[in-house]
Tab-separated table of C-alpha atoms in Angstrom:
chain	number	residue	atom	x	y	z
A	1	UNK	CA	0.000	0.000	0.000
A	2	UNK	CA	1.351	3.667	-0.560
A	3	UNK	CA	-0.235	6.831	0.110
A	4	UNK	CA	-0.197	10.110	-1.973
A	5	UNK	CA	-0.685	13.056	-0.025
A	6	UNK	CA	-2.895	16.182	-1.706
A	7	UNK	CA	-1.355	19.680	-0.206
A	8	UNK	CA	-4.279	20.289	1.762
A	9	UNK	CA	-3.674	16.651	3.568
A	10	UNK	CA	0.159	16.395	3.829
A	11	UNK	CA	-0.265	16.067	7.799
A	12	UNK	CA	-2.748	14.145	8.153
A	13	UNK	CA	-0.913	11.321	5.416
A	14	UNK	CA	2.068	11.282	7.222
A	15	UNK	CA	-0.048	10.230	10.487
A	16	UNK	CA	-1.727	7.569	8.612
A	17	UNK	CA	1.660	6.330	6.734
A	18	UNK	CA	2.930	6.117	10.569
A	19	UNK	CA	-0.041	4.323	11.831
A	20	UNK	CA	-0.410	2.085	8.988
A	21	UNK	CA	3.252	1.080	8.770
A	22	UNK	CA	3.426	1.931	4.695
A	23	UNK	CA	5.145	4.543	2.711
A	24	UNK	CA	4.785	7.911	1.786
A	25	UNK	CA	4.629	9.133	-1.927
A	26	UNK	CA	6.778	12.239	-2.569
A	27	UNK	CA	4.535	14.898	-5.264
A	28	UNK	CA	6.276	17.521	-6.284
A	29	UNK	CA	3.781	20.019	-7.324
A	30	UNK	CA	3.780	23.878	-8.675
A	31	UNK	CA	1.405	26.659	-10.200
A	32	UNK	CA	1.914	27.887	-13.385
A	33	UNK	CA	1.744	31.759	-14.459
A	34	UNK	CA	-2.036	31.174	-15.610
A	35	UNK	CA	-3.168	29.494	-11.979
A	36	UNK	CA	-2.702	25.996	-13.724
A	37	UNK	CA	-1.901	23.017	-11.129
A	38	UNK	CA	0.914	20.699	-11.883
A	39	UNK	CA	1.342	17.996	-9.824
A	40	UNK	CA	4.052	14.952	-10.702
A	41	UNK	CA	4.764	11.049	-8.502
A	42	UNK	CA	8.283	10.830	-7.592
A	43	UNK	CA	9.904	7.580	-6.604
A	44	UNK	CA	6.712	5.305	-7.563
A	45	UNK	CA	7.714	1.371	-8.881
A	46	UNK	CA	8.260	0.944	-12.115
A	47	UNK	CA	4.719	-0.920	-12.202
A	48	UNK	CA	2.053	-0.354	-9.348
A	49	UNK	CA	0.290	-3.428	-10.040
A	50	UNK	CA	-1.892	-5.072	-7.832
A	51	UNK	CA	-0.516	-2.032	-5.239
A	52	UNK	CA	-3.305	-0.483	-2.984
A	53	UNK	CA	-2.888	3.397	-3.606
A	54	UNK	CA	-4.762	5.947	-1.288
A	55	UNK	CA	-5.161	9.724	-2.548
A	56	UNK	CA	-5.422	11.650	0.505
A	57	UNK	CA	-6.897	15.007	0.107
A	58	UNK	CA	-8.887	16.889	2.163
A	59	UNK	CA	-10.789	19.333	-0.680
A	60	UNK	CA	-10.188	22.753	1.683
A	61	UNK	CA	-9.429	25.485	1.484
A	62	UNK	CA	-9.601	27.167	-2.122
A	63	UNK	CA	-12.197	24.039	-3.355
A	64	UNK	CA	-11.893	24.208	-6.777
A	65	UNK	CA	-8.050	24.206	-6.952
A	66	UNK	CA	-7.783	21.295	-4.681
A	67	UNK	CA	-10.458	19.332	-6.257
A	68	UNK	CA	-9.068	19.662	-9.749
A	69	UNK	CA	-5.502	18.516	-7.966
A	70	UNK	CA	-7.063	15.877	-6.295
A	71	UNK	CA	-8.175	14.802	-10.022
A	72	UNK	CA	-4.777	15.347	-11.486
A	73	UNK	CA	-3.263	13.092	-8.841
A	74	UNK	CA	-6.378	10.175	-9.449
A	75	UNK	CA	-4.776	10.069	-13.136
A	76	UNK	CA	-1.289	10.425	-12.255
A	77	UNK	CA	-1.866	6.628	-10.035
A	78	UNK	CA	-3.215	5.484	-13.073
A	79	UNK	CA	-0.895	6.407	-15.461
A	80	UNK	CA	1.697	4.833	-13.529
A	81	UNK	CA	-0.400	1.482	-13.518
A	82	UNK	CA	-2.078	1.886	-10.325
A	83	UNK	CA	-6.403	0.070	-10.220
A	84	UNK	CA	-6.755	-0.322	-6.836
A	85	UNK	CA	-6.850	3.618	-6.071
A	86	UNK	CA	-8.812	4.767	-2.965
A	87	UNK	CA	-9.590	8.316	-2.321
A	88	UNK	CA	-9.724	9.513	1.007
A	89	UNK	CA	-11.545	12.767	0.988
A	90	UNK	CA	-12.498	13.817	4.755
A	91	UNK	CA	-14.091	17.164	3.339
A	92	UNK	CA	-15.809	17.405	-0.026
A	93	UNK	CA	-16.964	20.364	-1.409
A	94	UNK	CA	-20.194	20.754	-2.915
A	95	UNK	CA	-22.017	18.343	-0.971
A	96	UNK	CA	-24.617	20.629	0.473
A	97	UNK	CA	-26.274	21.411	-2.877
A	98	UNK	CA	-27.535	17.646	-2.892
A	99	UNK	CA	-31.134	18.367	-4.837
A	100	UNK	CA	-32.741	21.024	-6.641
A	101	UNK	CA	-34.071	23.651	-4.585
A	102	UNK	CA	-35.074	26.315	-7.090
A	103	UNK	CA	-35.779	25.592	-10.434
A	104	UNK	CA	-32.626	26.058	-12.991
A	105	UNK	CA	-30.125	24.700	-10.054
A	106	UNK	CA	-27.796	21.743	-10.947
A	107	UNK	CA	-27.456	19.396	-7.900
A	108	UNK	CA	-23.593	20.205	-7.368
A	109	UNK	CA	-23.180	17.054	-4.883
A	110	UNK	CA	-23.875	14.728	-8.091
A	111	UNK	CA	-21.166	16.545	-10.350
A	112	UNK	CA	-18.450	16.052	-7.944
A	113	UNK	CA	-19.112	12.406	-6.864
A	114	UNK	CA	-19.776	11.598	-10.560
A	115	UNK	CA	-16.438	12.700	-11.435
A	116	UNK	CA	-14.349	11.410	-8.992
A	117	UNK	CA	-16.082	8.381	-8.702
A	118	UNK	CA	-14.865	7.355	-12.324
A	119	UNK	CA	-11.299	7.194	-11.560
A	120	UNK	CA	-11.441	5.127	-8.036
A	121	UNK	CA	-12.465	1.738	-6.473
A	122	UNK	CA	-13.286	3.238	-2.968
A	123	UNK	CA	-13.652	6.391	-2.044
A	124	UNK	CA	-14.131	7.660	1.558
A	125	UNK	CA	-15.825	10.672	3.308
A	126	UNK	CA	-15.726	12.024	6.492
A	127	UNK	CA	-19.599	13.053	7.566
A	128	UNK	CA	-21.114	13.888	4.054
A	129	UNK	CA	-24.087	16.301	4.434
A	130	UNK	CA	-26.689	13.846	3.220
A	131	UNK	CA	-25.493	10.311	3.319
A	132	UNK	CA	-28.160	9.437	0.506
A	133	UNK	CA	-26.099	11.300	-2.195
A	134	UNK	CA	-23.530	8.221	-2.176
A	135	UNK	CA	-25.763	5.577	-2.743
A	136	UNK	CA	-25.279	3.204	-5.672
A	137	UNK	CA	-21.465	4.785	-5.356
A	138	UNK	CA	-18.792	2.724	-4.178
A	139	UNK	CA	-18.108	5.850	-1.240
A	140	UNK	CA	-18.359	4.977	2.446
A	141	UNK	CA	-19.338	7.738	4.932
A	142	UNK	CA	-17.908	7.469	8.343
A	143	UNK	CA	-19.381	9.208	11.377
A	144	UNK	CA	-16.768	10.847	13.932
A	145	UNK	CA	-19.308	12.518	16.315
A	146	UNK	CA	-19.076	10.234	19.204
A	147	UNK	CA	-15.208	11.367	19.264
A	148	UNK	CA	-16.481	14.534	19.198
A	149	UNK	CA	-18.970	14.748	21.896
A	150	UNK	CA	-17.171	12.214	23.978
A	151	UNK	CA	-14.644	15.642	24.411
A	152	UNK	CA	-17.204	17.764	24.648
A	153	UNK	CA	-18.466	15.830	27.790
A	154	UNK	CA	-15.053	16.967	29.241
A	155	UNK	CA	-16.750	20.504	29.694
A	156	UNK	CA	-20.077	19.472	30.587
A	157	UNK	CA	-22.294	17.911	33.651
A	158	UNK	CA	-26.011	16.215	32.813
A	159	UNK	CA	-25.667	16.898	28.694
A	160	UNK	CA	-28.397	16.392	26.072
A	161	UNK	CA	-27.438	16.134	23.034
A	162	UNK	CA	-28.940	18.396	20.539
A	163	UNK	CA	-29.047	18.402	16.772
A	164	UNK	CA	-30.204	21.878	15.287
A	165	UNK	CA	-32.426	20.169	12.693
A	166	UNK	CA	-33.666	16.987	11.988
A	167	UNK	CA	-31.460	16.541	9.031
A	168	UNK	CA	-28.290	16.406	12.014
A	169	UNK	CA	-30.308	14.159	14.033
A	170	UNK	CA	-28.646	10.829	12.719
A	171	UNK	CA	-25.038	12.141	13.845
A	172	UNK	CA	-26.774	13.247	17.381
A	173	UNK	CA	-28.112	9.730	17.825
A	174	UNK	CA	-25.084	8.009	16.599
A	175	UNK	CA	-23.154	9.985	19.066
A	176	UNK	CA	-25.888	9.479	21.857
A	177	UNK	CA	-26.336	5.928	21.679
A	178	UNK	CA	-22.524	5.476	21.528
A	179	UNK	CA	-22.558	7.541	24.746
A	180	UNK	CA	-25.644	6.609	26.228
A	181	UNK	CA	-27.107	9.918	26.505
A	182	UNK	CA	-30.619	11.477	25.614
A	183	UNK	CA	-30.601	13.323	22.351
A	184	UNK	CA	-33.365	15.356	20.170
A	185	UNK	CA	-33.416	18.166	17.724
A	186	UNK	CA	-34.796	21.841	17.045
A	187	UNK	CA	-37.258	22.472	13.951
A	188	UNK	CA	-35.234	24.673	11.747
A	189	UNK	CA	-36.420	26.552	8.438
A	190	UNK	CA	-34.575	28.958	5.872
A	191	UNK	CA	-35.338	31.038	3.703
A	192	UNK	CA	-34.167	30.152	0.578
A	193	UNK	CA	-33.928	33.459	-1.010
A	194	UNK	CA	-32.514	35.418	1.486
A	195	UNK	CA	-31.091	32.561	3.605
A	196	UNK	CA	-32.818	33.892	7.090
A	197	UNK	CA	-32.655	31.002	9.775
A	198	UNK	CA	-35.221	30.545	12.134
A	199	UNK	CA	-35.440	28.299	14.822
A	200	UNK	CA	-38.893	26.547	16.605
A	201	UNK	CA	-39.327	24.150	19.480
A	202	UNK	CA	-40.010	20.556	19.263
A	203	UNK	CA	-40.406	18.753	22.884
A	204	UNK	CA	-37.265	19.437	24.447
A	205	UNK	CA	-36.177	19.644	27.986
A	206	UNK	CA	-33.227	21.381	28.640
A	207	UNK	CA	-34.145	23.526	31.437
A	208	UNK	CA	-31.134	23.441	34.221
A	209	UNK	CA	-29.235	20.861	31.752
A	210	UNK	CA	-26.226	21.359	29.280
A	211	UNK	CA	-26.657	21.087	26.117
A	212	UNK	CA	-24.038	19.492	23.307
A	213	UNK	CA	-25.019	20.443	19.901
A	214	UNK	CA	-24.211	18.311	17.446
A	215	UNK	CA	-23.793	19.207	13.508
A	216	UNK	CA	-21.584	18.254	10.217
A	217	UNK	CA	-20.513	21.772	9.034
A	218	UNK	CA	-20.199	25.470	11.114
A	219	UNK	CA	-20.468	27.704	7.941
A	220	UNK	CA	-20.958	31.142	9.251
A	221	UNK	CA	-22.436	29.806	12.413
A	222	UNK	CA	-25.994	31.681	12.259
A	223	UNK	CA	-27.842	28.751	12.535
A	224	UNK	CA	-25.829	27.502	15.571
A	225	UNK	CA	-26.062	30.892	16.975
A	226	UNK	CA	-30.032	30.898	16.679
A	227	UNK	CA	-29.996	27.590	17.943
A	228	UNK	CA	-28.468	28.422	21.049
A	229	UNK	CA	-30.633	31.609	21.603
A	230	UNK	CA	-33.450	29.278	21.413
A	231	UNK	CA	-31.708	26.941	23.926
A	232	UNK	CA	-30.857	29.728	26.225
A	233	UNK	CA	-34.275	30.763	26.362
A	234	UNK	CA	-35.812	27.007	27.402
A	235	UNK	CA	-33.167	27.510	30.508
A	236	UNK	CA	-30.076	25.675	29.176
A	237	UNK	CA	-27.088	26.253	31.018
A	238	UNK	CA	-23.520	25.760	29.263
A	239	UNK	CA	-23.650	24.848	26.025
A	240	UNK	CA	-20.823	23.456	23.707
A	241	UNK	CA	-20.876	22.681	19.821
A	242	UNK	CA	-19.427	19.291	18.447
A	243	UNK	CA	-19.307	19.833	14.603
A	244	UNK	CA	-17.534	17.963	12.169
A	245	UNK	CA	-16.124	20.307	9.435
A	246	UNK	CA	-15.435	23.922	10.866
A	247	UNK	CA	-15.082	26.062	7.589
A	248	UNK	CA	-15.927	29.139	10.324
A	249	UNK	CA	-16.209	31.849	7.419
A	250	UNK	CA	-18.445	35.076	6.985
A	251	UNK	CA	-17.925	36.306	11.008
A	252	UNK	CA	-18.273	33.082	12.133
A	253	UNK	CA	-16.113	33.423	15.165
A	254	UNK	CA	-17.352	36.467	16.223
A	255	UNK	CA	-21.081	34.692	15.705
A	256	UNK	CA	-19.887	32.222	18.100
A	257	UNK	CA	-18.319	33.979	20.893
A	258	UNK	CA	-21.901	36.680	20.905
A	259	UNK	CA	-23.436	33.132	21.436
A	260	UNK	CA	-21.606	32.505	24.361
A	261	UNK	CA	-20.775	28.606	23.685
A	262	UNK	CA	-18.542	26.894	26.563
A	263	UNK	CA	-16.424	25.119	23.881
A	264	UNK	CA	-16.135	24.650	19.879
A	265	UNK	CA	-15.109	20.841	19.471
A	266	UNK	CA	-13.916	20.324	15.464
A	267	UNK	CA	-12.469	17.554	13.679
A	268	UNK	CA	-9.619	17.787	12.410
A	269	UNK	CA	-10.317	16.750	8.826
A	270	UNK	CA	-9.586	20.373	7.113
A	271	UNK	CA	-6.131	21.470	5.805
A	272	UNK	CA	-6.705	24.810	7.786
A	273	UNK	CA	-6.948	25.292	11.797
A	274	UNK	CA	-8.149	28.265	13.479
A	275	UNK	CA	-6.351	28.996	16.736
A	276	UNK	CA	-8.428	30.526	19.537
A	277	UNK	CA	-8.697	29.406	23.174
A	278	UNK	CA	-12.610	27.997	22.757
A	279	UNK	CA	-11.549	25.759	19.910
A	280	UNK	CA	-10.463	22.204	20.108
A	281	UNK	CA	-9.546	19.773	17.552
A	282	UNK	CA	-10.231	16.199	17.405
A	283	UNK	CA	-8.076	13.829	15.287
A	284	UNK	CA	-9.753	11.673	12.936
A	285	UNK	CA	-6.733	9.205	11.686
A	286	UNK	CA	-7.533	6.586	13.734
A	287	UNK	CA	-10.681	6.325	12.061
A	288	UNK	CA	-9.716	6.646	8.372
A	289	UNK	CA	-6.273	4.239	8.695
A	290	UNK	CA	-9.190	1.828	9.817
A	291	UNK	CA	-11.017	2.308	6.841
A	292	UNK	CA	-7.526	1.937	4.596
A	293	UNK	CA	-6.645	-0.898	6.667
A	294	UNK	CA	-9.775	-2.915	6.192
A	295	UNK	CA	-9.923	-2.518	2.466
A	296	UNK	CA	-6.172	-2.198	1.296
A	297	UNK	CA	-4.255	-4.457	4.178
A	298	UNK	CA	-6.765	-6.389	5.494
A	299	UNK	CA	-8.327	-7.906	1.646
């Protein structure tokens, strides 16, 4: 097995090579004058055969560039002779425009998986938005929010765990039941035009309790900041996030302090970190050398 490391993942690979016990491949890369991305395999074999070869590449920041490297480096593997390639993507972009919500609107979520998808074996993904956009694809979707809340409960005394809407509320129960905690979500709507969150009650209880809310992505944080209004105002006490992918753009951060959240738990599974005192991150190697392990070492 060998592993070629995208820029935005060079980390991260190295931790996995480590844990896995395999080597590293070396890519040089540049940018031409234009913005073009060239990427080039240094020390491969002569012939990859039968050779398991994971693409590592988390596809953030700067999406586009990183998704048409992460492309560049698919063909590379095969050029070289490489058919068992798996892609391990922890963060793919596009993912959240998974149907048509206005009429003239491609669904961006199929492009992406339609193109990678024709170059690789496997493909893995850290928390997709909506799990049903990979099936019929050979992509598995790991959850990491038990890690996630099992810190958060660091910070915390009698927690529920809380998913803002019911499209979260699988990765709340996965974590709860994991944890054996009580879990249940807020009803959330937007506005699709102007993209105005607003939150309203379903039968929660968190008067006097904390509160761990659970989520995939913090975007600009509004709807985790309206969330925990809403919480607030049933009584909650401390309240800490556990999201997956913390892109944290648009006044995010400042969003999230005004909110007054105990603690921002992230995974790890961007090729950016933002350092302030109320953020932690949570590696997710362990899970993803798993993942490589049971279909490149373990076969």
């Amino acid at each position: 097995m060998l592993i070629v490391p995208g820029s935005n993942f060079t980390r991260q690979s190295m931790e996995l090579a480590k844990r896995l016990g395999v080597e590293v491949v070396e890519v040089e890369k540049k940018v031409f004058p234009d913005g073009e991305v060239y990427v080039r395999l240094k020390g491969l074999p002569s012939d990859l055969g039968s050779t398991c070869v994971a693409v590592a590449n988390t596809m953030y920041p700067s999406q586009d560039t990183a998704l048409v490297e992460t492309l560049l480096l698919l063909n590379a593997v095969h050029k070289a002779g490489g058919k068992d390639v798996v892609l391990v993507a922890p963060y793919l972009p596009y993912m959240r425009q998974d149907k048509v919500f206005l009429q003239g609107e491609p669904v961006s979520a199929e492009v992406v998986l339609e193109v990678l998808t024709r170059t690789i074996k496997r493909g893995l993904v850290v928390d997709v938005h909506n799990p049903g956009v990979l099936e019929s694809r050979p992509w598995t979707n790991i959850l990491v929010s038990d890690m996630l809340v099992a810190q958060a409960l660091k910070y915390v005394t009698d927690p529920i765990v809380m998913a803002p809407d019911k499209g979260a509320l699988e990765r709340a129960g996965f974590a709860a039941s994991k944890l054996n905690l009580e879990f249940d979500y807020l009803i959330k709507e937007r506005d699709r035009v102007t993209g105005e969150v607003t939150v309203k009650p379903k039968s929660v209880s968190v008067a006097g309790r904390d509160v761990v809310i659970v989520d995939d992505i913090i975007s600009t944080g509004g709807t985790l900041a309206e969330a925990a209004k809403f919480l607030r105002s049933q009584g909650a006490r401390r309240i800490v996030v556990a999201a997956t992918h913390g892109l944290l753009v648009g006044g995010a951060m400042r969003k999230m302090d005004e909110a007054g959240f105990s603690k921002i738990i992230l995974a790890d599974t961007l090729g950016v970190t933002h350092i302030s005192p109320s953020i932690l991150y949570v590696s997710v190697v362990e899970r993803i050398s798993g993942f490589l392990r049971e279909v490149c070492l373990e076969r």
